[in-house]
Coordinates of C-alpha atoms in Angstrom, one line a residue:
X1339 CA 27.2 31.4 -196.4
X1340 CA 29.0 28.2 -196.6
X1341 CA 29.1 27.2 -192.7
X1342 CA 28.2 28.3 -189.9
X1343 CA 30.0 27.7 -185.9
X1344 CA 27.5 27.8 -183.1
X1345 CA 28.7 28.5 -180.0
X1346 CA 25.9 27.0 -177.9
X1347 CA 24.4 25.0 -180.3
X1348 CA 22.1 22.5 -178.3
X1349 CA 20.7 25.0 -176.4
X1350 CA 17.2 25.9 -177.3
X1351 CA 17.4 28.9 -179.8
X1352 CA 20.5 27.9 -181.2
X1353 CA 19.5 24.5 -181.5
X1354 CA 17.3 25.4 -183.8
X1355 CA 19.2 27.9 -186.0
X1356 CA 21.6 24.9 -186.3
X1357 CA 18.9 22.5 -187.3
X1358 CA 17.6 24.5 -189.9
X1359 CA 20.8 25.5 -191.4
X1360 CA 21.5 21.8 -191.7
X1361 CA 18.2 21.4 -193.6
X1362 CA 19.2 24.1 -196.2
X1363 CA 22.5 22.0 -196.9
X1364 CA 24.6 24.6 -195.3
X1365 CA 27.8 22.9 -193.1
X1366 CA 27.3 23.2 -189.0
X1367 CA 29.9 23.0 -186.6
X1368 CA 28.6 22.9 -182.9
X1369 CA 31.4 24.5 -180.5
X1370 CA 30.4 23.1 -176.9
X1371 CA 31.0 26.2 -174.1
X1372 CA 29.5 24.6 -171.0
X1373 CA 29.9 20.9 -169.6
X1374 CA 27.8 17.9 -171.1
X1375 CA 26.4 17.4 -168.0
X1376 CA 24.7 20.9 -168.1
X1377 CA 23.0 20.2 -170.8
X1378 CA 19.3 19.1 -170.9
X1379 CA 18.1 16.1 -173.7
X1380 CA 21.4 16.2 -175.2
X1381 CA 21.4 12.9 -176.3
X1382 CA 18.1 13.5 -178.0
X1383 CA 19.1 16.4 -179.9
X1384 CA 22.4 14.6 -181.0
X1385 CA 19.8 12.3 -182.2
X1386 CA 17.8 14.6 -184.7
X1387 CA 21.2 16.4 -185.9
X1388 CA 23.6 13.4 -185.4
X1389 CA 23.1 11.7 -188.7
X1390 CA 23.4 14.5 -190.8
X1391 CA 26.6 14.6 -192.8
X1392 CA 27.0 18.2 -192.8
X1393 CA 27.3 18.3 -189.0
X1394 CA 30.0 18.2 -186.6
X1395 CA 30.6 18.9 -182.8
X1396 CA 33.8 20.6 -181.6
X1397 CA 34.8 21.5 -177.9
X1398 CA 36.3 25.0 -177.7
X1399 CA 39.9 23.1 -177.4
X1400 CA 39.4 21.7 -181.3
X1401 CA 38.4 24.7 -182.5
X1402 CA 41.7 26.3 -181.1
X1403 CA 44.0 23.9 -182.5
X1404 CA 42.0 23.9 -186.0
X1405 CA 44.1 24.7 -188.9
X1406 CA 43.5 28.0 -190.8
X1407 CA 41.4 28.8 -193.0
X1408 CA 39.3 31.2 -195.3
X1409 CA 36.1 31.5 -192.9
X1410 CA 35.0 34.9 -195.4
X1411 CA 31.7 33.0 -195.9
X1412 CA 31.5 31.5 -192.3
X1413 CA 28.8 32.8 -189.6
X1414 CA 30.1 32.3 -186.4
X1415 CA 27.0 32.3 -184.4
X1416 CA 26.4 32.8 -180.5
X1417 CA 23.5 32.1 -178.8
X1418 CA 24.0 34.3 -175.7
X1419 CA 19.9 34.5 -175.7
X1420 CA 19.9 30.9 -173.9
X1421 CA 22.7 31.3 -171.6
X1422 CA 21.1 34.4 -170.3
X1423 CA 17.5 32.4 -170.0
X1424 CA 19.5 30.0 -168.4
X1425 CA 21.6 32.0 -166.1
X1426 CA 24.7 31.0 -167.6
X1427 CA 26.2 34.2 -168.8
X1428 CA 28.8 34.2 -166.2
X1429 CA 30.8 31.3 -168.5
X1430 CA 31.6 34.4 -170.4
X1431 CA 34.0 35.8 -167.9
X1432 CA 35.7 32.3 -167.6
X1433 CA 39.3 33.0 -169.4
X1434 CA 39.2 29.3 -170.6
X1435 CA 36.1 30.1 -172.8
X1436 CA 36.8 33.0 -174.4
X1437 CA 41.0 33.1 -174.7
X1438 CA 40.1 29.6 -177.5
X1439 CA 37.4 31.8 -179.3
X1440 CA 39.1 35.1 -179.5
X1441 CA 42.6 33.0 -180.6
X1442 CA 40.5 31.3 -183.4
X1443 CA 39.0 34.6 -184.8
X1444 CA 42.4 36.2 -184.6
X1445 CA 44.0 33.0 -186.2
X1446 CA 41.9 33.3 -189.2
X1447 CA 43.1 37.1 -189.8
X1448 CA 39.8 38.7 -188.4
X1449 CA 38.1 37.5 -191.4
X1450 CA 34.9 36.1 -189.6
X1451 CA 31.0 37.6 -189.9
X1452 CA 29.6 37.3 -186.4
X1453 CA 26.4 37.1 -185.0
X1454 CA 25.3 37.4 -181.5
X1455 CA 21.7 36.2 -180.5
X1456 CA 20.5 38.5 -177.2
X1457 CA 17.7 39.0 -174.8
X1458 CA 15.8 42.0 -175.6
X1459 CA 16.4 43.1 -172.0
X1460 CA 19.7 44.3 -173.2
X1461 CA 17.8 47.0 -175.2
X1462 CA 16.3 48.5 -171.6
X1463 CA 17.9 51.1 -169.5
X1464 CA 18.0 48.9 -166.5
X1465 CA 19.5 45.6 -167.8
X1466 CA 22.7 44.7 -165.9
X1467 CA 24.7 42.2 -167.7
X1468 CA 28.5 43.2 -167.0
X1469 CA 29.1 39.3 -168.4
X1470 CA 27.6 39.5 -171.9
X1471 CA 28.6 43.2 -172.4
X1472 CA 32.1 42.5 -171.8
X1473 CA 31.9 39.1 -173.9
X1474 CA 30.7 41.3 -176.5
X1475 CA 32.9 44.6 -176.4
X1476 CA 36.5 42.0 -176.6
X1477 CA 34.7 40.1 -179.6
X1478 CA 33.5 43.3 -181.4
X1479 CA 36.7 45.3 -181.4
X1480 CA 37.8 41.7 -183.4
X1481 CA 36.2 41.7 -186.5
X1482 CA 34.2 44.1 -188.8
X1483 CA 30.8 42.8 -189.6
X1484 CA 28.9 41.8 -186.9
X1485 CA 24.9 41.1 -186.9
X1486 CA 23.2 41.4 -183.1
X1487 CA 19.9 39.9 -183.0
X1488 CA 17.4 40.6 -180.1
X1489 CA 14.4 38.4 -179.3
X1490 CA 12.0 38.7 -176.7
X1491 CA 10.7 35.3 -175.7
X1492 CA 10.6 32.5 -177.5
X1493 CA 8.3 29.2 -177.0
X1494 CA 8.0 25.7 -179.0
X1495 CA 9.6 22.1 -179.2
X1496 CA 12.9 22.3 -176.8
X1497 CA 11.9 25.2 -174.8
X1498 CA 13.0 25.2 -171.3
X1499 CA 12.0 24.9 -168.2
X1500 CA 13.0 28.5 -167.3
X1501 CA 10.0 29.4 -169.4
X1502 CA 6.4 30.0 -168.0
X1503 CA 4.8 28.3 -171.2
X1504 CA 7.7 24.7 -170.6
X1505 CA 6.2 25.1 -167.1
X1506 CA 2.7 24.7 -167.5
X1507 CA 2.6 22.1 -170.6
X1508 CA 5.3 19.7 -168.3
X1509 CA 2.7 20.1 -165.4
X1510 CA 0.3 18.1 -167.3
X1511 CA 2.7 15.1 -167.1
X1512 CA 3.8 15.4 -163.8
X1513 CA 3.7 17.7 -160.6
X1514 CA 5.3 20.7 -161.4
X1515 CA 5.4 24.7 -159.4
X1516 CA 4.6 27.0 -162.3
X1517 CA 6.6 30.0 -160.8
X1518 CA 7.3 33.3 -163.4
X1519 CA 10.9 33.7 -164.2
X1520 CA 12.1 37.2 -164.3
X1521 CA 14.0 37.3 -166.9
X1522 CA 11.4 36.2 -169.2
X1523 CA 10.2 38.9 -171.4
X1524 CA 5.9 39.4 -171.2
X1525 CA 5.8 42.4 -173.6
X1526 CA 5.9 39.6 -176.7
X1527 CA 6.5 36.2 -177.5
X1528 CA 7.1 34.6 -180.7
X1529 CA 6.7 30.4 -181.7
X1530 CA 10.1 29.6 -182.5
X1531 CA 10.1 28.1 -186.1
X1532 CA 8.8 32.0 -187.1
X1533 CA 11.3 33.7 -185.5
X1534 CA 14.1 31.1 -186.9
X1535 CA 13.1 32.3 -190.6
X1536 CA 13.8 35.5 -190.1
X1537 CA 16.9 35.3 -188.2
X1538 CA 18.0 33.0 -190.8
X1539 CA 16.8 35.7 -193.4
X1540 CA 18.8 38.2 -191.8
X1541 CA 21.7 36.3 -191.5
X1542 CA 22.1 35.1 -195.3
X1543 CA 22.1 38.7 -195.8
X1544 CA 24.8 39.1 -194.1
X1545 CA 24.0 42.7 -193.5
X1546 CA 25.6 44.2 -190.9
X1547 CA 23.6 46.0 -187.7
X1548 CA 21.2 45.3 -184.9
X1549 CA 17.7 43.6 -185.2
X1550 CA 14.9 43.3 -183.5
X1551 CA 12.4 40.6 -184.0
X1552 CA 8.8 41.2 -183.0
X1553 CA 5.8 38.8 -183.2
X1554 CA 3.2 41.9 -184.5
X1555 CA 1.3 41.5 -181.9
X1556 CA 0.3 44.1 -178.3
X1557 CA -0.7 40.9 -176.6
X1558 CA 1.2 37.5 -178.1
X1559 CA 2.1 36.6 -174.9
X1560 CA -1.3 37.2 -173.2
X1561 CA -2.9 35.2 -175.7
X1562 CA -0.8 32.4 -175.7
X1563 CA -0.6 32.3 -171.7
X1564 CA -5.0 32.1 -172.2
X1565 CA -4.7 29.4 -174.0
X1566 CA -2.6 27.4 -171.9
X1567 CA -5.0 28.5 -168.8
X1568 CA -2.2 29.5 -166.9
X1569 CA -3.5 31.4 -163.6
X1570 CA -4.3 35.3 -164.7
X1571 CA -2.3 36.4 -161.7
X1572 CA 1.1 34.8 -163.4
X1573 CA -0.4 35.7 -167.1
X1574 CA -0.5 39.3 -166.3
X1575 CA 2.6 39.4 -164.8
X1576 CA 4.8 42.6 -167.2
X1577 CA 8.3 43.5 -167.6
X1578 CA 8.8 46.9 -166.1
X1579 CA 11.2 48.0 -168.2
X1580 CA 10.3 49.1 -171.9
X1581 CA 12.5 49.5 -174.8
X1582 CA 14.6 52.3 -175.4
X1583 CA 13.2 54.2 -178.6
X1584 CA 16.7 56.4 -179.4
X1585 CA 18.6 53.2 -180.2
X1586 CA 19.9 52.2 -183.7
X1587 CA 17.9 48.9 -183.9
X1588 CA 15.9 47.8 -186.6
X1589 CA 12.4 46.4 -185.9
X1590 CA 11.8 42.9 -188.4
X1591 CA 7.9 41.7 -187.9
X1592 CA 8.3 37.9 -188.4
X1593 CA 6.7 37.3 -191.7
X1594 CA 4.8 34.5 -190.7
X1595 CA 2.9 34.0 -187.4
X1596 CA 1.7 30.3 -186.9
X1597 CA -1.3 30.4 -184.8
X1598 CA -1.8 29.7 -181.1
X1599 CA -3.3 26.7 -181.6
X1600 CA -1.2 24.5 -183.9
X1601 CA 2.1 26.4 -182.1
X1602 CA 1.0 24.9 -178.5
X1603 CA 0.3 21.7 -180.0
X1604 CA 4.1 21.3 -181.4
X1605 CA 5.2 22.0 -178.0
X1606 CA 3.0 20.1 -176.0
X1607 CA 3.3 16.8 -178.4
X1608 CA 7.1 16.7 -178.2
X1609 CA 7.2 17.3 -174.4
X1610 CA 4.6 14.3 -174.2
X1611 CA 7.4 12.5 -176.7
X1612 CA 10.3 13.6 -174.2
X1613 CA 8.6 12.8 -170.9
X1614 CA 6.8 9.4 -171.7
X1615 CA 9.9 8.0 -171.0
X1616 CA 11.6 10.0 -168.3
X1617 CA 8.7 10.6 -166.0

Protein backbone atom coordinates (compact mmCIF):
# COMPACT_ATOMS: atom_id res chain seq x y z
CA UNK A 1 0.00 0.00 0.00
CA UNK A 2 1.21 3.21 -1.21
CA UNK A 3 -1.77 5.64 0.00
CA UNK A 4 -4.53 5.45 1.45
CA UNK A 5 -8.20 7.96 1.01
CA UNK A 6 -10.19 8.24 4.19
CA UNK A 7 -13.52 9.05 3.83
CA UNK A 8 -14.17 10.45 7.36
CA UNK A 9 -10.89 10.90 8.36
CA UNK A 10 -11.12 13.24 11.50
CA UNK A 11 -13.60 11.34 13.04
CA UNK A 12 -12.48 9.26 15.93
CA UNK A 13 -11.60 5.74 14.44
CA UNK A 14 -10.57 6.99 11.34
CA UNK A 15 -8.63 9.62 12.70
CA UNK A 16 -6.61 7.36 13.98
CA UNK A 17 -6.03 4.81 11.15
CA UNK A 18 -4.95 8.07 9.31
CA UNK A 19 -2.52 9.10 12.00
CA UNK A 20 -0.88 5.98 12.13
CA UNK A 21 -0.61 5.43 8.48
CA UNK A 22 1.11 8.78 8.38
CA UNK A 23 3.61 7.49 10.99
CA UNK A 24 4.60 4.42 8.81
CA UNK A 25 5.46 6.88 5.84
CA UNK A 26 2.50 5.73 3.91
CA UNK A 27 0.67 8.95 1.79
CA UNK A 28 -3.00 10.07 3.38
CA UNK A 29 -5.56 11.81 1.71
CA UNK A 30 -8.47 12.90 3.99
CA UNK A 31 -11.83 13.16 1.79
CA UNK A 32 -14.26 15.48 4.01
CA UNK A 33 -18.19 13.93 3.72
CA UNK A 34 -19.87 16.11 6.35
CA UNK A 35 -19.63 19.98 6.95
CA UNK A 36 -16.63 21.54 8.95
CA UNK A 37 -18.88 22.79 11.27
CA UNK A 38 -19.88 19.17 12.31
CA UNK A 39 -16.90 18.36 13.19
CA UNK A 40 -15.62 18.30 16.82
CA UNK A 41 -11.61 19.57 17.67
CA UNK A 42 -11.05 19.81 14.13
CA UNK A 43 -8.56 22.40 14.30
CA UNK A 44 -6.67 20.31 16.89
CA UNK A 45 -6.49 17.35 14.88
CA UNK A 46 -5.39 19.38 11.79
CA UNK A 47 -2.89 20.27 14.25
CA UNK A 48 -1.25 16.73 15.04
CA UNK A 49 -1.56 15.60 11.21
CA UNK A 50 -1.21 19.09 9.53
CA UNK A 51 2.51 19.31 9.36
CA UNK A 52 3.15 16.09 8.02
CA UNK A 53 4.18 16.12 4.36
CA UNK A 54 2.61 13.03 3.39
CA UNK A 55 -0.85 14.44 4.20
CA UNK A 56 -3.50 16.14 2.37
CA UNK A 57 -7.26 17.10 2.82
CA UNK A 58 -9.72 16.87 -0.14
CA UNK A 59 -13.55 17.67 -0.15
CA UNK A 60 -15.44 15.08 -2.06
CA UNK A 61 -15.61 17.82 -5.08
CA UNK A 62 -11.51 17.54 -5.49
CA UNK A 63 -11.49 14.14 -5.43
CA UNK A 64 -14.12 14.15 -8.41
CA UNK A 65 -12.34 16.30 -10.57
CA UNK A 66 -8.82 14.51 -9.64
CA UNK A 67 -7.06 13.25 -12.65
CA UNK A 68 -6.70 9.48 -13.19
CA UNK A 69 -4.64 7.41 -11.98
CA UNK A 70 -3.19 3.85 -11.04
CA UNK A 71 -4.88 3.59 -7.38
CA UNK A 72 -3.91 -0.68 -7.58
CA UNK A 73 -2.00 -0.05 -4.34
CA UNK A 74 -4.52 2.60 -2.87
CA UNK A 75 -6.86 1.75 0.25
CA UNK A 76 -9.74 3.75 0.05
CA UNK A 77 -10.84 3.65 3.54
CA UNK A 78 -14.46 4.44 5.20
CA UNK A 79 -15.03 4.94 8.50
CA UNK A 80 -18.87 4.27 8.54
CA UNK A 81 -18.11 2.95 12.38
CA UNK A 82 -18.17 6.93 13.52
CA UNK A 83 -20.90 8.11 11.48
CA UNK A 84 -23.05 5.39 12.87
CA UNK A 85 -21.79 6.32 16.71
CA UNK A 86 -22.54 9.65 15.66
CA UNK A 87 -25.84 9.28 14.04
CA UNK A 88 -24.73 10.41 10.81
CA UNK A 89 -25.28 7.52 8.53
CA UNK A 90 -28.09 9.18 6.76
CA UNK A 91 -25.23 11.41 4.78
CA UNK A 92 -25.04 8.21 2.94
CA UNK A 93 -28.25 8.54 1.14
CA UNK A 94 -27.38 12.20 0.18
CA UNK A 95 -26.81 11.80 -3.84
CA UNK A 96 -24.20 14.64 -3.48
CA UNK A 97 -21.96 12.37 -1.33
CA UNK A 98 -21.98 9.31 -2.93
CA UNK A 99 -22.52 10.24 -6.99
CA UNK A 100 -18.35 12.05 -6.34
CA UNK A 101 -17.16 8.70 -4.68
CA UNK A 102 -18.81 6.20 -6.88
CA UNK A 103 -17.57 8.59 -10.19
CA UNK A 104 -14.00 8.44 -8.70
CA UNK A 105 -13.89 4.63 -8.25
CA UNK A 106 -15.39 4.19 -11.70
CA UNK A 107 -12.95 6.91 -13.11
CA UNK A 108 -10.04 4.92 -12.01
CA UNK A 109 -11.32 1.60 -13.94
CA UNK A 110 -12.57 -0.11 -10.74
CA UNK A 111 -9.16 -0.67 -9.83
CA UNK A 112 -9.44 0.41 -6.05
CA UNK A 113 -9.12 -2.07 -2.69
CA UNK A 114 -11.75 -0.88 -0.29
CA UNK A 115 -12.26 -1.02 3.14
CA UNK A 116 -15.30 -0.35 5.18
CA UNK A 117 -14.98 0.15 9.00
CA UNK A 118 -18.60 -0.92 10.72
CA UNK A 119 -20.38 -1.23 13.99
CA UNK A 120 -20.64 -4.73 15.11
CA UNK A 121 -24.31 -4.20 15.41
CA UNK A 122 -24.50 -4.88 11.75
CA UNK A 123 -23.47 -8.54 12.51
CA UNK A 124 -27.00 -8.91 14.66
CA UNK A 125 -30.28 -9.98 13.41
CA UNK A 126 -32.00 -6.93 14.49
CA UNK A 127 -29.78 -4.05 13.29
CA UNK A 128 -31.69 -1.61 10.92
CA UNK A 129 -29.42 0.46 8.98
CA UNK A 130 -31.20 0.86 5.38
CA UNK A 131 -28.43 3.86 5.06
CA UNK A 132 -25.12 2.06 5.42
CA UNK A 133 -26.49 -1.20 3.80
CA UNK A 134 -27.32 0.57 0.76
CA UNK A 135 -24.06 2.76 0.84
CA UNK A 136 -22.46 -0.40 0.89
CA UNK A 137 -24.37 -2.73 -1.67
CA UNK A 138 -23.75 0.38 -4.71
CA UNK A 139 -19.92 0.51 -3.56
CA UNK A 140 -19.53 -3.36 -3.52
CA UNK A 141 -21.01 -4.21 -6.85
CA UNK A 142 -17.94 -1.43 -7.89
CA UNK A 143 -14.87 -3.02 -7.26
CA UNK A 144 -13.49 -6.58 -6.41
CA UNK A 145 -11.55 -6.60 -3.22
CA UNK A 146 -13.09 -5.26 -0.53
CA UNK A 147 -12.07 -5.72 3.40
CA UNK A 148 -15.19 -5.04 6.06
CA UNK A 149 -13.98 -4.50 9.39
CA UNK A 150 -16.36 -4.71 12.50
CA UNK A 151 -15.47 -3.28 15.92
CA UNK A 152 -17.41 -3.25 18.92
CA UNK A 153 -16.63 -0.14 20.99
CA UNK A 154 -13.84 1.62 21.02
CA UNK A 155 -12.40 4.13 23.89
CA UNK A 156 -9.11 6.37 24.09
CA UNK A 157 -7.69 10.00 23.12
CA UNK A 158 -10.55 11.56 20.66
CA UNK A 159 -13.35 9.44 21.70
CA UNK A 160 -16.66 11.05 21.70
CA UNK A 161 -19.03 12.22 23.61
CA UNK A 162 -21.58 9.62 22.37
CA UNK A 163 -19.57 7.20 24.43
CA UNK A 164 -20.30 6.21 28.14
CA UNK A 165 -16.41 6.15 28.98
CA UNK A 166 -16.01 10.35 26.99
CA UNK A 167 -18.99 10.93 29.40
CA UNK A 168 -17.76 10.15 32.60
CA UNK A 169 -13.83 11.28 32.24
CA UNK A 170 -15.36 15.00 30.76
CA UNK A 171 -17.69 15.03 33.93
CA UNK A 172 -14.65 15.48 36.00
CA UNK A 173 -14.03 18.82 34.32
CA UNK A 174 -17.30 20.12 34.13
CA UNK A 175 -21.05 19.23 34.83
CA UNK A 176 -21.87 16.70 32.59
CA UNK A 177 -25.40 13.84 32.38
CA UNK A 178 -23.76 10.55 31.92
CA UNK A 179 -26.72 8.97 30.03
CA UNK A 180 -25.93 5.25 28.06
CA UNK A 181 -26.18 5.58 24.37
CA UNK A 182 -27.77 2.73 22.65
CA UNK A 183 -25.90 2.21 20.11
CA UNK A 184 -22.87 1.63 22.00
CA UNK A 185 -21.87 -1.90 22.14
CA UNK A 186 -21.42 -3.43 26.10
CA UNK A 187 -20.57 -6.97 25.00
CA UNK A 188 -16.65 -5.67 24.48
CA UNK A 189 -14.62 -2.74 24.26
CA UNK A 190 -11.20 -2.39 23.07
CA UNK A 191 -8.47 0.85 23.78
CA UNK A 192 -8.11 2.19 20.52
CA UNK A 193 -4.29 2.18 19.65
CA UNK A 194 -4.76 -1.98 20.02
CA UNK A 195 -7.39 -2.22 17.78
CA UNK A 196 -5.64 0.34 15.24
CA UNK A 197 -2.70 -2.42 14.87
CA UNK A 198 -4.64 -4.93 13.79
CA UNK A 199 -6.87 -3.17 11.53
CA UNK A 200 -3.78 -1.81 10.09
CA UNK A 201 -2.42 -5.47 10.04
CA UNK A 202 -5.30 -6.61 8.21
CA UNK A 203 -5.28 -4.01 5.79
CA UNK A 204 -1.49 -4.27 4.61
CA UNK A 205 -2.61 -7.59 3.80
CA UNK A 206 -4.78 -6.63 1.70
CA UNK A 207 -6.69 -9.83 2.08
CA UNK A 208 -9.95 -9.79 1.05
CA UNK A 209 -13.21 -10.73 3.62
CA UNK A 210 -14.93 -9.67 6.73
CA UNK A 211 -13.18 -9.18 10.29
CA UNK A 212 -14.00 -9.13 13.46
CA UNK A 213 -11.97 -7.50 16.08
CA UNK A 214 -12.36 -8.70 19.64
CA UNK A 215 -10.58 -7.44 22.85
CA UNK A 216 -10.23 -11.32 24.44
CA UNK A 217 -11.97 -10.54 27.05
CA UNK A 218 -16.07 -11.72 28.55
CA UNK A 219 -16.01 -8.54 30.52
CA UNK A 220 -13.61 -5.55 28.92
CA UNK A 221 -16.23 -3.33 29.15
CA UNK A 222 -17.25 -4.15 32.68
CA UNK A 223 -13.96 -3.72 33.82
CA UNK A 224 -13.15 -0.63 32.28
CA UNK A 225 -16.59 0.95 33.30
CA UNK A 226 -15.25 -0.19 37.28
CA UNK A 227 -12.63 1.58 36.93
CA UNK A 228 -13.99 4.75 35.90
CA UNK A 229 -16.68 4.26 38.86
CA UNK A 230 -19.36 4.80 36.58
CA UNK A 231 -22.86 3.98 38.51
CA UNK A 232 -23.38 -0.06 38.35
CA UNK A 233 -26.89 0.59 37.14
CA UNK A 234 -25.35 2.26 33.68
CA UNK A 235 -22.24 -0.26 33.87
CA UNK A 236 -24.45 -3.25 33.58
CA UNK A 237 -26.42 -1.94 31.12
CA UNK A 238 -26.06 -5.06 27.80
CA UNK A 239 -26.83 -5.06 24.20
CA UNK A 240 -29.68 -7.39 23.61
CA UNK A 241 -28.79 -8.50 20.63
CA UNK A 242 -25.82 -11.16 20.15
CA UNK A 243 -23.91 -12.01 17.20
CA UNK A 244 -24.96 -14.15 14.54
CA UNK A 245 -22.69 -17.43 14.71
CA UNK A 246 -23.56 -18.68 10.76
CA UNK A 247 -21.86 -15.66 9.31
CA UNK A 248 -18.58 -15.71 7.23
CA UNK A 249 -16.68 -13.41 9.55
CA UNK A 250 -13.36 -13.97 10.89
CA UNK A 251 -12.72 -13.41 14.62
CA UNK A 252 -8.92 -11.42 15.01
CA UNK A 253 -8.06 -11.16 19.03
CA UNK A 254 -6.04 -7.85 19.09
CA UNK A 255 -2.55 -8.97 19.78
CA UNK A 256 -1.86 -6.63 22.33
CA UNK A 257 -4.28 -5.49 25.17
CA UNK A 258 -2.87 -2.25 27.02
CA UNK A 259 -4.19 -2.44 30.45
CA UNK A 260 -7.03 -0.49 32.09
CA UNK A 261 -5.01 1.52 33.84
CA UNK A 262 -2.41 3.18 31.59
CA UNK A 263 -5.50 3.08 28.67
CA UNK A 264 -7.81 5.37 30.99
CA UNK A 265 -4.97 7.51 31.75
CA UNK A 266 -4.34 8.39 27.84
CA UNK A 267 -7.78 9.33 27.63
CA UNK A 268 -8.39 11.13 30.64
CA UNK A 269 -4.86 13.29 30.17
CA UNK A 270 -5.79 14.45 26.72
CA UNK A 271 -9.43 15.34 27.58
CA UNK A 272 -7.74 17.38 30.54
CA UNK A 273 -5.36 18.83 27.49
CA UNK A 274 -8.60 19.58 25.35
CA UNK A 275 -10.80 21.06 28.04
CA UNK A 276 -8.31 23.25 30.04
CA UNK A 277 -8.87 25.61 27.55
CA UNK A 278 -12.47 25.34 26.35
CA UNK A 279 -14.19 24.82 29.69
Amino acid sequence: MDKAIIFGMFDFVGFHVGKNLLNKGIEVIGVHIDEFDNIDFLDEKRLEVGRNANFLEKSLFDLENSPREDISNTRLIFSIYDLFMLKKEQILQNEEVTKPIIQYIEDNNKNANIVFILPIQMLTRTFRGKEIEGFLSKINGLVKNTQILYLPAIYGPWQPLAFLFQQAIVSKFKKTDITHEEREWTNDVIFVDDAIESILEIIEKGKPGSYLIESGSDDQWIRCASYLKIDESQARLSNLSSIQDDLPVLKVTVRKVTPISASILAQMEHVKRLYDNRL
